Coordinates of C-alpha atoms in Angstrom, one line a residue:
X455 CA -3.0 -16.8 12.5
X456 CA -1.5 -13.4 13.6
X457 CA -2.0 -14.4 17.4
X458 CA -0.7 -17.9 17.5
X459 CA 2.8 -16.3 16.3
X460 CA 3.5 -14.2 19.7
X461 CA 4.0 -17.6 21.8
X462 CA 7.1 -18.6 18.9
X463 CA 8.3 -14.5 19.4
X464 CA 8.4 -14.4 23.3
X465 CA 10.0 -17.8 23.3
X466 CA 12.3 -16.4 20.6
X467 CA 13.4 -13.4 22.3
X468 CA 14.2 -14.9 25.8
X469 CA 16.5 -17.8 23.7
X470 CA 18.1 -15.5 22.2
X471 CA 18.8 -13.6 25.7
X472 CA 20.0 -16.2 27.2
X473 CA 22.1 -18.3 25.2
X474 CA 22.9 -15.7 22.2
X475 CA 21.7 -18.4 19.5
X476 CA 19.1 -17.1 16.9
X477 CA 19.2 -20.5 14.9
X478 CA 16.7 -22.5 17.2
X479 CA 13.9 -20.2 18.1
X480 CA 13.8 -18.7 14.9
X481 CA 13.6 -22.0 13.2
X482 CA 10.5 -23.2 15.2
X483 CA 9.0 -19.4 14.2
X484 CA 9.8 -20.1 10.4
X485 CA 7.7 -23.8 10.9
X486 CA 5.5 -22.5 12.9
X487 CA 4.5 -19.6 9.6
X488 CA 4.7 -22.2 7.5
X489 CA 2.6 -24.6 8.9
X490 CA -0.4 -22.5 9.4
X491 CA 0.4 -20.8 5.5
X492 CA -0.2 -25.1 4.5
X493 CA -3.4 -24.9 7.0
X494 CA -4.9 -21.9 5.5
X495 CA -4.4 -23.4 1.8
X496 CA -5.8 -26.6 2.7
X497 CA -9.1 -24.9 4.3
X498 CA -9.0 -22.4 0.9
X499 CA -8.6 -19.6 2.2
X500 CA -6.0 -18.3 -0.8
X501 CA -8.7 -20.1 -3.1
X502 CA -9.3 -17.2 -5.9
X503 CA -12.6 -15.4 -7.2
X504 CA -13.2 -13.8 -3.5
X505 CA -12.7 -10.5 -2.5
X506 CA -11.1 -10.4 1.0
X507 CA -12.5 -6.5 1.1
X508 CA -15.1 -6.2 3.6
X509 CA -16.9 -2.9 4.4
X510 CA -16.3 -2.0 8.4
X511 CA -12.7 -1.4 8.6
X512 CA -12.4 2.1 10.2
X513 CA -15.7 2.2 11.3
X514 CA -15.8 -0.9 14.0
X515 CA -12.7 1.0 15.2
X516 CA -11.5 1.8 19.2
X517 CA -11.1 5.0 20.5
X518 CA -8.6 6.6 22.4
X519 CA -10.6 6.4 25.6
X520 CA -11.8 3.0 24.8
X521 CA -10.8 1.9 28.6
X522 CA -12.2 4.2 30.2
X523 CA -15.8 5.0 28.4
X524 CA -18.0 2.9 29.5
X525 CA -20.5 3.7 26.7
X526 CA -23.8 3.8 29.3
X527 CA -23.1 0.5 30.9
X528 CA -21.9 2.2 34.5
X529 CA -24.0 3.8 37.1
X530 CA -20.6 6.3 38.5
X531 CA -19.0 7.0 34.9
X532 CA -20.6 8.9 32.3
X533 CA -20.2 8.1 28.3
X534 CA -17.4 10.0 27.1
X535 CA -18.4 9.8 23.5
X536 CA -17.8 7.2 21.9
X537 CA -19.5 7.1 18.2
X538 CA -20.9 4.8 15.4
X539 CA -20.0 1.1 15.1
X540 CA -17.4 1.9 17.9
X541 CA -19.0 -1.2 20.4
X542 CA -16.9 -3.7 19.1
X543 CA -13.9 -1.6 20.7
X544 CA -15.5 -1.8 24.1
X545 CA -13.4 -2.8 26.7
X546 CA -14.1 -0.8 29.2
X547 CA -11.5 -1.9 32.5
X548 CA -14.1 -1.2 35.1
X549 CA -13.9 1.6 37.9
X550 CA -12.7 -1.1 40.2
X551 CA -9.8 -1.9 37.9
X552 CA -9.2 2.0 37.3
X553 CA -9.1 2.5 40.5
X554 CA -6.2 -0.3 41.1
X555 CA -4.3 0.9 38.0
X556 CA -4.3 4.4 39.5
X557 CA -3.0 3.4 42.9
X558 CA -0.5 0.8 41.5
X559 CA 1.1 3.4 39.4
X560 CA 0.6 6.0 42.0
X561 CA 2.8 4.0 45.0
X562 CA 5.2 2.7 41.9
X563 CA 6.2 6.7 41.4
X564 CA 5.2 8.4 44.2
X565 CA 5.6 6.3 47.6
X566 CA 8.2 4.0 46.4
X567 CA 10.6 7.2 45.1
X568 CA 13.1 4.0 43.5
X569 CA 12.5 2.8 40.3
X570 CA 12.1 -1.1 40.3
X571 CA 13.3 -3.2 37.7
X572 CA 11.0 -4.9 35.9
X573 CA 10.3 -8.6 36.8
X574 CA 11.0 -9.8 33.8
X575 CA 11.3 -9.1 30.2
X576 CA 8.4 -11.1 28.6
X577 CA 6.4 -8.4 30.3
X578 CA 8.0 -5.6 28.2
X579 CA 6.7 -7.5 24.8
X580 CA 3.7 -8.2 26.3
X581 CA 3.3 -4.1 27.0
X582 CA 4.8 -3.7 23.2
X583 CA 2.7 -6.5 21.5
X584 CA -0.6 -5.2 23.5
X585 CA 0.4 -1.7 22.7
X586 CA 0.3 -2.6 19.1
X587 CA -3.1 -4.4 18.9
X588 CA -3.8 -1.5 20.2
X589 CA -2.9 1.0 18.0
X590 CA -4.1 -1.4 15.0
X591 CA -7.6 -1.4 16.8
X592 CA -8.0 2.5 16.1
X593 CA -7.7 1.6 12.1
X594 CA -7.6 4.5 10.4
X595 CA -9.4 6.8 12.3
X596 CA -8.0 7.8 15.6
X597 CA -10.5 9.4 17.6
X598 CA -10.4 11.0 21.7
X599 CA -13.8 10.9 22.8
X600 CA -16.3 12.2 19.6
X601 CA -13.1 14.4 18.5
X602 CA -11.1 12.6 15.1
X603 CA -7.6 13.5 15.8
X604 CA -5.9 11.9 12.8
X605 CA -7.7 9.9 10.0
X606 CA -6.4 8.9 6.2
X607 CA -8.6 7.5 3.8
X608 CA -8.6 3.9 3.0
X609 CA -9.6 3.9 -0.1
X610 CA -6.3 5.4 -1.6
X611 CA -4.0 3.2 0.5
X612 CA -3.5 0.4 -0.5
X613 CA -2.7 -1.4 3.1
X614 CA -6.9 -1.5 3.1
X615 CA -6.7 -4.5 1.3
X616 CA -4.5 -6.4 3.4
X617 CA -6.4 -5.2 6.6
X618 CA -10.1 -5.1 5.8
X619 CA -10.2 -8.6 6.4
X620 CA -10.3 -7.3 9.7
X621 CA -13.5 -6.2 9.6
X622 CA -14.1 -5.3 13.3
X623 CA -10.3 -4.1 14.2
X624 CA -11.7 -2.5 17.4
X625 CA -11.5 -6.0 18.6
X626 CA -7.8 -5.5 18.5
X627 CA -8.2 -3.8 21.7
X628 CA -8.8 -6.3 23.8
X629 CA -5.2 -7.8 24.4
X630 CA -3.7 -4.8 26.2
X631 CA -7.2 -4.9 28.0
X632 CA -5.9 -8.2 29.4
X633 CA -1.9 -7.1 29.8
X634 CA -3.2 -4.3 31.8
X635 CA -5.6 -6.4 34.0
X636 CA -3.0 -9.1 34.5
X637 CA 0.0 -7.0 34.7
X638 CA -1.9 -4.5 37.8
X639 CA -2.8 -7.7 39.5
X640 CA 0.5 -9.4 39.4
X641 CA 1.6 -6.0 40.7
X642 CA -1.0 -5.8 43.2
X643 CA -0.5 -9.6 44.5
X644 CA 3.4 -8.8 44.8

């Protein structure tokens, strides 16, 4: 449900740029909530007497180097630590795409000495929405390599019980995964 919202946002954000109305787009984001809140109560999903609490959340978590480690699966990087149920965060970008990443933002900073504008502002939400995912994909426990820098307990926060449902939120790394690949090769290709 989360995802299908972003497509009404972006759309919302460059109507509003450009003609300085917020009645239409945010209309079509209001319909758009509300028809998939009457989907999901159709299919039951608010139906009571289940427990949305899942065990996992925290645990199936991303790491900080999540892009980089490629947990044993390379022949030139080494594992750089990742721990426990911290597979489903994989999304290792590949030393070829490291590579390109490095030398696009290398010749953007260092060759090109001008700063360009960017080509267009659906790629800065992209970067933020990503960005986000991304952050939600590290749960509770926020790790660099086998090192916890930051962790809170979810079992006195309430906000577990909204977000357990997202059992595996490592998964939540994967969008900026595929902002960064697609972003470096538009780059690239320009």
């Amino acid at each position: 449900v989360w995802f299908q919202q972003i497509p009404p946002l972006c759309a919302f954000y460059l109507y509003k740029k450009k003609n300085n109305n917020y009645l239409p787009p945010f209309l079509y984001f209001l319909s758009s909530l509300g028809g998939s809140l009457i989907c999901l109560f159709i299919v039951g999903y608010f139906e009571g007497g289940h427990s949305l609490e899942t065990y996992g959340f925290g645990f199936f978590n991303a790491n900080l180097l999540t892009y980089f480690d490629p947990q044993d699966k390379s022949l030139f990087l080494p594992n750089l630590g990742s721990t426990g149920g911290q597979y489903e965060g994989y999304a290792y970008l590949g030393l070829g795409n490291i590579l390109l990443l490095i030398g696009i933002f290398g010749y953007r900073f260092f060759i090109e000495r001008k700063r360009q504008k960017v080509p267009s502002s659906i790629f800065r939400v992209l970067w933020v929405w990503g960005f986000g995912c991304f952050l939600f994909s590290m749960a509770n426990n926020y790790l660099f390599g086998p090192y916890s820098l930051f962790q809170w307990d979810t079992d006195i926060v309430i906000l577990d019980k909204f977000f357990g449902i997202f059992r595996s939120s490592g998964r939540f790394s994967w969008p900026l995964y595929y902002v960064m690949i697609c972003l470096s090769l538009f780059s690239f290709l320009k």
